[in-house]
Amino acid sequence: MTVKRSLFPVLSMLFLTGCAAGAVSSAAVPSTAAPLPGTAETAGTPQPAGTAEAAATPAPTADAVQPPQGLVETGAAVLDYDEIRLIDYFREYQPYPDTDYYTMCRDGKWGLMRSDGTEVLPCRASEPLFECSWNAHHWHGYLDDLFGSPDYEAAYKAASQTLTESGDGRLCAEHDGGGYRQFVCLQDDKTYLYSGSMGPGQFITLTDDILRLFSGNTNGLVPAQSGTTTHESDEWYNFVGDGLYVYRCRNSGAANNFVYTAADCFFDAPLAAAQREGKWVYLDTAGHEVTAPCYDGIYRPNHYTDEPLVFARAAPLLSGYAVVSRDGKFGLLDNTGVELVPCVYDGLAWDGGTAWVKLADGWHEYTIPGVTKPDPLADLPDSVTAPDTYPARTDAVFFMADANSTNRLNLRAGPGLAYDILGKISSSTLRVYGYSSAAPGWALVRYDPLYDVPQFGWVSTAYLISAE
């Protein structure tokens, strides 16, 4: 059995991974970049009192040993881990990350837990676990220290069996790589989505659907790079970005006067995180910075290195809140840029519905009144039939479509041949979201094509194979 290590280094070139070591440039956008009406003139000016500066003001340190105000403790058992972190994932394929799991640490060793506190894999890995780009609950890094040893095969089988029996995915043994998506600004003064897989890609004109997915509306902003383009063949091009990001609209107009060294998309959230001056700042959908650049990374550590762990990425807003960290302490930011929970705690994890907060005696679970994790089917179009039966945890909810480029699998509006065909699926990892009790043999899935936006639809389970 072989482990192909090309996955993470290659995918670290994606549009969400513009982090660079060292100082961060805050150079102004060239004046030729057309501003968005009513935003650029104010975006680069100092923020009013009570916004960016207020968000960075430390709360009294005495609060660090007290329960966080505004949160309600659930009564769950206190956890004794040293750290709990968001799983590293590829957000360009997951607008809302897989927050059913965290990677946790005890005595310098890392494992896997469900977000409700259930331990899945005990702490033994030398670094935080991360998810395969397939997003199929395939976990990397757990047995890396045993790779090549006589004990690896037995340990791999035992851990995989544990995961299968509990319905928590499996270890990822090998993978040849995945795709990439990034936004680019070309010389024609337009913004494009550059997308491909392990080689040259295509420049895709921004449609309303693409902008709605990545920015939340059809006139939204996306973080775009400039760079060098070379023509490969037909509609295929090589693009090398300059590593600098500007929030732009579809006609390339810049939203503010800042250049960032890493930047996140908004998707459907009111704030997005970007990095400048070596720190993370949060912006609203008009491009205004609503916090100071004062926060450190939360997830995506420097994998496969003997250097101390450095977490490169700021957390996204989940249900209107984001975990933030500064000066080694953690808090919870709300959707206006104010710290609902001040950065005075030794650890905080948030899955969009519940928070784990580290107090003196361990990790306590809390909720925010009125806030719950979003329903993954909330965006199911009215034209697609809703399921009446849902997968259990132990169901094989991820599948590969048994189809190739010349034999596509029909994606239908409902569970049966009588329903309209919405599209055709090539070989791809699909997540099953439900079934129909009236039509056995059909499953509601979400298809995430490389060159288009995600799409819900029904497929015949006769053509699905388990994503092993």
XYZ file of C-alpha atoms in Angstrom:
468
model
C 0.000 0.000 0.000
C 1.393 3.392 -0.931
C 0.679 6.887 0.247
C 0.912 9.514 -2.433
C 1.928 12.783 -0.805
C 1.148 15.001 -3.796
C -2.330 15.874 -2.566
C -1.675 18.505 0.045
C 1.242 20.334 -1.577
C -0.621 20.607 -4.880
C -3.889 21.720 -3.425
C -2.160 24.259 -1.218
C -1.938 26.353 -4.376
C -5.709 26.899 -4.400
C -7.292 30.294 -4.163
C -7.796 30.010 -0.428
C -4.137 29.357 0.269
C -2.390 32.590 -0.539
C -0.528 32.701 2.803
C 3.118 33.617 2.587
C 5.676 33.649 5.346
C 7.012 36.965 6.483
C 5.647 40.473 6.331
C 2.374 41.264 4.616
C 2.166 44.014 2.071
C -0.582 46.575 2.452
C 0.197 48.324 -0.803
C -2.636 50.247 -2.342
C -4.542 48.998 -5.357
C -3.501 50.907 -8.481
C -5.775 53.858 -9.106
C -6.811 52.399 -12.456
C -8.934 49.797 -10.652
C -12.485 51.115 -10.780
C -14.109 51.274 -7.312
C -17.547 49.955 -6.553
C -20.059 52.776 -6.230
C -20.373 54.016 -2.685
C -17.823 51.615 -1.188
C -14.232 52.260 -2.266
C -14.186 55.861 -1.094
C -14.946 54.810 2.473
C -13.371 51.352 2.601
C -9.784 52.545 2.816
C -10.416 55.290 5.372
C -9.987 54.887 9.138
C -12.886 53.035 10.750
C -15.237 54.925 13.067
C -14.735 54.571 16.802
C -16.402 51.455 18.116
C -15.736 49.281 15.073
C -12.267 48.015 14.157
C -10.457 49.445 17.155
C -13.136 48.348 19.599
C -13.062 44.792 18.302
C -9.374 44.515 19.135
C -9.662 45.870 22.702
C -8.868 43.120 25.211
C -11.492 42.297 27.817
C -10.521 41.967 31.492
C -8.359 38.902 31.934
C -10.418 37.816 34.938
C -13.088 36.666 32.484
C -10.753 33.894 31.335
C -11.670 31.708 34.297
C -15.376 32.530 34.163
C -18.055 31.027 31.885
C -18.495 33.116 28.717
C -21.297 35.646 28.947
C -24.191 35.239 26.491
C -23.679 31.479 26.087
C -25.643 28.711 27.807
C -23.876 25.585 29.087
C -25.403 22.323 27.870
C -24.360 20.109 30.758
C -22.265 17.815 28.553
C -19.286 16.064 30.089
C -16.172 18.218 30.438
C -13.392 17.201 28.006
C -9.747 17.061 29.080
C -7.975 17.746 25.762
C -5.209 20.318 25.410
C -6.532 21.636 22.083
C -9.600 21.261 19.859
C -9.330 22.584 16.299
C -11.443 22.868 13.160
C -10.539 20.125 10.678
C -8.409 21.402 7.798
C -10.563 21.300 4.685
C -10.802 22.720 1.161
C -13.405 25.435 1.361
C -13.629 26.104 -2.355
C -15.561 22.822 -2.469
C -17.257 23.271 0.924
C -18.924 26.662 1.387
C -19.966 25.423 4.832
C -17.159 23.261 6.250
C -17.662 19.774 7.597
C -18.153 20.798 11.228
C -19.347 17.388 12.362
C -15.742 16.694 13.392
C -12.765 18.309 15.108
C -9.168 17.230 15.518
C -8.082 17.321 19.156
C -4.784 17.096 21.010
C -3.607 15.575 24.267
C 0.053 15.507 25.347
C 1.214 16.550 21.887
C -0.716 13.805 20.055
C -3.740 14.371 17.821
C -6.937 12.416 17.180
C -10.455 12.742 15.774
C -13.677 13.601 17.609
C -17.244 14.387 16.661
C -18.342 17.931 17.366
C -20.625 16.631 20.126
C -17.561 15.513 22.096
C -17.546 11.815 21.151
C -14.016 10.521 20.657
C -13.656 8.693 17.326
C -9.902 8.096 17.077
C -7.773 8.445 20.224
C -4.900 10.906 20.274
C -1.817 9.277 18.712
C -0.954 11.264 15.553
C 2.029 13.605 15.514
C 0.066 16.426 13.857
C -3.564 17.530 13.405
C -5.691 15.336 11.151
C -7.054 16.821 7.935
C -9.677 15.805 5.408
C -9.073 14.490 1.909
C -10.068 16.868 -0.880
C -12.801 14.400 -1.805
C -14.638 15.687 1.304
C -15.770 12.116 1.888
C -14.798 11.760 5.552
C -11.446 10.375 4.457
C -8.922 11.356 7.131
C -5.207 12.010 6.568
C -2.273 11.952 8.966
C -3.365 9.503 11.642
C -0.764 6.771 11.029
C 1.973 8.685 9.235
C 4.553 7.783 11.860
C 4.004 4.072 11.110
C 4.125 4.319 7.337
C 6.669 1.881 5.942
C 6.906 -0.109 9.167
C 5.720 -3.717 9.675
C 2.976 -2.438 11.983
C 1.364 -0.092 9.458
C -0.927 -2.547 7.653
C -2.501 -3.946 10.833
C -2.899 -0.497 12.381
C -4.497 0.834 9.187
C -7.007 -2.026 9.056
C -7.885 -1.666 12.742
C -8.439 2.100 12.541
C -10.446 1.773 9.313
C -12.639 -0.891 10.868
C -13.278 1.332 13.888
C -14.319 4.205 11.615
C -16.533 2.018 9.428
C -18.350 0.464 12.370
C -19.048 3.846 13.950
C -19.993 5.489 10.636
C -17.229 8.090 10.832
C -15.586 7.646 7.433
C -12.219 5.990 6.939
C -8.510 6.680 6.723
C -7.326 7.936 3.357
C -4.579 5.625 2.137
C -3.701 7.291 -1.148
C -4.941 9.829 -3.624
C -3.615 11.235 -6.866
C -4.716 14.782 -6.225
C -7.722 16.940 -6.874
C -8.926 20.112 -8.499
C -8.492 23.801 -7.901
C -10.600 26.932 -8.133
C -9.432 30.510 -7.840
C -10.585 33.912 -8.985
C -8.327 35.893 -11.297
C -8.300 39.362 -12.825
C -7.138 39.375 -16.448
C -5.978 42.152 -18.727
C -9.436 42.594 -20.220
C -10.508 44.162 -16.900
C -12.804 41.285 -16.035
C -12.800 38.800 -13.192
C -12.887 35.082 -13.998
C -13.082 31.785 -12.160
C -9.988 29.768 -13.043
C -10.657 26.058 -12.549
C -8.905 22.816 -13.388
C -7.421 19.583 -12.098
C -3.708 18.786 -11.714
C -2.679 20.818 -14.761
C -3.944 23.558 -17.083
C -7.343 25.038 -16.369
C -10.120 27.061 -17.944
C -11.131 30.678 -17.423
C -14.859 30.722 -16.722
C -16.920 33.880 -17.123
C -18.634 34.787 -13.873
C -22.312 33.928 -14.050
C -25.008 34.948 -11.605
C -24.966 31.420 -10.173
C -21.204 31.494 -9.599
C -21.326 34.896 -7.905
C -24.331 33.878 -5.830
C -22.453 30.818 -4.569
C -19.114 32.454 -3.778
C -20.195 35.977 -2.776
C -23.814 35.630 -1.668
C -25.359 37.760 -4.433
C -25.113 38.418 -8.153
C -23.241 41.704 -7.646
C -20.932 40.433 -4.932
C -17.196 40.546 -4.361
C -14.626 37.776 -4.743
C -10.895 37.741 -3.847
C -8.988 37.768 -7.140
C -5.312 37.491 -8.044
C -3.440 38.916 -10.976
C -0.655 36.909 -12.558
C 0.902 35.409 -15.673
C -1.092 33.441 -18.250
C 0.226 31.064 -20.893
C -1.907 29.276 -23.475
C -1.678 25.477 -23.399
C -4.241 24.290 -25.981
C -7.777 25.071 -27.069
C -9.484 26.616 -23.999
C -6.822 25.395 -21.564
C -4.389 27.801 -19.914
C -1.686 27.867 -17.265
C -2.030 30.644 -14.723
C 0.571 31.606 -12.122
C -0.832 34.020 -9.578
C 1.135 36.758 -7.863
C -0.074 35.702 -4.411
C -1.821 39.032 -3.792
C -5.591 39.335 -3.488
C -7.972 42.215 -4.144
C -11.721 41.976 -3.556
C -13.302 42.673 -6.925
C -16.667 42.581 -8.650
C -17.205 40.880 -11.994
C -15.936 43.875 -13.982
C -12.738 43.865 -11.846
C -13.616 46.982 -9.853
C -11.858 46.946 -6.474
C -13.891 47.195 -3.272
C -11.259 48.926 -1.142
C -7.681 50.188 -1.179
C -6.040 47.128 0.335
C -4.063 44.227 -1.089
C -4.178 40.986 0.894
C -1.787 38.043 1.048
C -4.628 35.577 1.733
C -8.357 36.027 1.343
C -11.554 34.077 1.794
C -14.817 34.138 -0.123
C -18.031 35.310 1.539
C -20.269 32.527 0.254
C -23.538 33.324 2.093
C -21.899 34.919 5.165
C -21.957 38.661 5.933
C -18.207 38.727 6.674
C -15.086 37.210 5.111
C -11.560 36.964 6.479
C -8.453 38.311 4.733
C -4.829 38.698 5.749
C -2.640 41.782 5.662
C 0.185 43.087 7.825
C 0.697 39.516 9.020
C -2.721 39.378 10.705
C -6.292 38.499 9.780
C -9.053 41.076 9.391
C -12.777 40.626 8.661
C -14.581 42.525 5.889
C -18.257 43.032 5.157
C -19.811 42.359 1.766
C -19.222 45.957 0.670
C -15.490 45.580 1.242
C -15.317 47.572 4.496
C -12.989 46.211 7.146
C -15.070 45.839 10.308
C -12.184 44.700 12.521
C -8.564 45.685 12.778
C -5.974 43.294 11.284
C -5.281 41.707 14.667
C -6.207 38.006 14.500
C -4.120 34.854 14.121
C -4.903 31.677 12.185
C -7.266 29.022 13.568
C -6.834 26.020 11.259
C -4.696 24.607 8.399
C -1.384 23.891 10.113
C 1.953 23.480 8.376
C 1.694 19.759 7.576
C 4.659 17.406 7.140
C 7.293 19.536 8.846
C 9.395 19.358 11.984
C 8.777 23.048 12.627
C 6.392 24.123 15.420
C 2.739 24.132 14.376
C 1.533 27.362 12.795
C -2.151 27.598 11.859
C -2.437 29.574 8.642
C -6.148 30.236 8.060
C -8.731 32.320 9.869
C -12.045 30.652 10.630
C -15.132 31.391 8.509
C -18.403 32.630 9.950
C -20.638 29.687 10.829
C -24.257 30.608 11.602
C -23.100 34.204 12.012
C -20.109 33.615 14.321
C -16.411 32.843 13.881
C -13.724 31.641 16.257
C -10.941 34.240 16.469
C -7.569 34.251 18.204
C -5.091 36.928 19.184
C -2.158 36.906 21.564
C -2.666 33.178 22.100
C -6.226 33.564 23.427
C -9.526 32.665 21.763
C -12.935 34.288 21.433
C -16.028 34.361 19.228
C -16.695 37.127 16.697
C -20.246 38.027 15.652
C -21.425 39.066 12.191
C -20.857 42.773 12.884
C -17.204 42.355 13.821
C -17.721 42.542 17.587
C -16.356 39.888 19.924
C -19.393 38.278 21.532
C -16.936 36.183 23.519
C -13.727 38.167 24.110
C -10.352 36.668 23.261
C -9.404 35.662 26.801
C -9.888 31.876 26.720
C -7.226 29.208 26.216
C -9.305 27.466 23.548
C -12.621 27.729 21.697
C -14.198 25.616 18.943
C -17.480 26.435 17.181
C -19.445 24.296 14.717
C -22.258 26.741 13.961
C -24.516 25.370 16.694
C -22.446 24.581 19.768
C -19.176 25.870 21.201
C -16.512 24.137 23.242
C -14.747 26.631 25.535
C -11.623 25.763 27.518
C -11.869 26.734 31.185
C -9.531 25.882 34.051
C -10.958 22.361 34.481
C -11.339 21.473 30.787
C -13.572 22.046 27.772
C -17.218 22.957 28.448
C -19.955 22.818 25.807
C -22.193 25.871 25.249
C -24.906 27.065 22.907
C -25.931 30.517 21.759
C -29.669 31.049 22.370
C -31.599 30.862 19.104
C -28.621 29.699 17.008
C -28.535 26.244 15.405
C -26.434 24.595 12.707
C -27.929 25.211 9.261
C -29.957 22.527 7.536
C -27.890 21.240 4.583
C -31.118 20.999 2.564
C -32.176 24.574 3.265
C -31.091 25.514 -0.273
C -32.869 22.605 -1.962
C -34.670 24.146 -4.964
C -38.464 23.918 -5.083
C -38.082 22.103 -8.407
C -36.315 19.172 -6.684
C -38.353 16.697 -4.645
C -37.458 16.643 -0.955
C -36.587 13.282 0.680
C -38.718 11.718 3.411
C -36.002 9.395 4.741
C -32.529 10.471 5.845
C -29.212 8.606 6.122
C -28.103 7.354 9.511
C -24.518 7.946 10.607
C -23.616 4.336 9.849
C -24.972 4.560 6.303
C -22.394 4.815 3.521
C -23.424 8.391 2.744
C -20.577 9.117 0.337
C -20.476 7.358 -3.034
C -18.605 7.443 -6.319
C -20.804 7.683 -9.393
C -20.074 4.692 -11.633
C -19.841 6.713 -14.832
C -17.184 8.096 -17.141
C -16.935 10.956 -19.595
C -18.851 9.054 -22.269
C -21.398 7.392 -19.989
C -22.961 9.999 -17.726
C -25.340 9.301 -14.854
C -28.642 11.183 -15.017
C -29.370 13.663 -12.236
C -33.162 13.970 -11.954
C -35.628 16.296 -10.245
C -37.236 13.422 -8.348
C -36.920 9.728 -7.478
C -37.900 8.041 -10.722
C -37.547 7.927 -14.486
C -40.609 10.121 -14.941
C -38.848 13.167 -13.484
C -36.964 15.699 -15.598
C -33.215 15.283 -16.121
C -31.400 18.237 -14.508
C -27.938 17.261 -15.636
C -25.526 14.401 -16.198
C -22.806 13.303 -13.773
C -19.361 12.031 -14.650
C -17.380 9.952 -12.162
C -17.499 11.976 -8.959
C -17.815 11.767 -5.208
C -21.423 12.349 -4.199
C -22.893 12.881 -0.769
C -26.268 11.259 -0.178
C -28.718 13.506 1.679
C -31.838 11.356 1.679
C -34.077 8.720 0.183
C -37.725 8.247 -0.814
C -39.769 5.587 0.982
C -42.109 5.494 -2.032
C -39.292 4.915 -4.545
C -36.645 2.487 -3.265
C -33.402 2.520 -5.214
C -33.184 6.300 -5.539
C -31.112 8.787 -3.531
C -30.985 12.570 -3.254
C -27.379 13.710 -3.766
C -25.397 16.880 -4.223
C -23.106 16.978 -7.239
C -20.112 19.352 -7.092
C -18.786 19.659 -10.647
C -15.323 21.091 -11.122
C -16.384 23.676 -13.700
C -19.822 24.616 -12.382
C -21.784 25.248 -9.191
C -23.109 22.476 -6.882
C -26.440 20.930 -7.809
C -28.975 18.778 -5.941
C -30.774 15.965 -7.713
C -31.877 12.330 -7.573
C -29.866 9.395 -8.924
C -30.443 5.662 -9.189
C -28.458 3.875 -6.479
C -27.848 0.993 -8.920
C -25.103 3.123 -10.459
C -23.409 4.162 -7.226
C -20.428 2.455 -5.648
C -19.111 3.072 -2.159
C -16.375 5.709 -2.023
C -13.723 3.400 -0.596
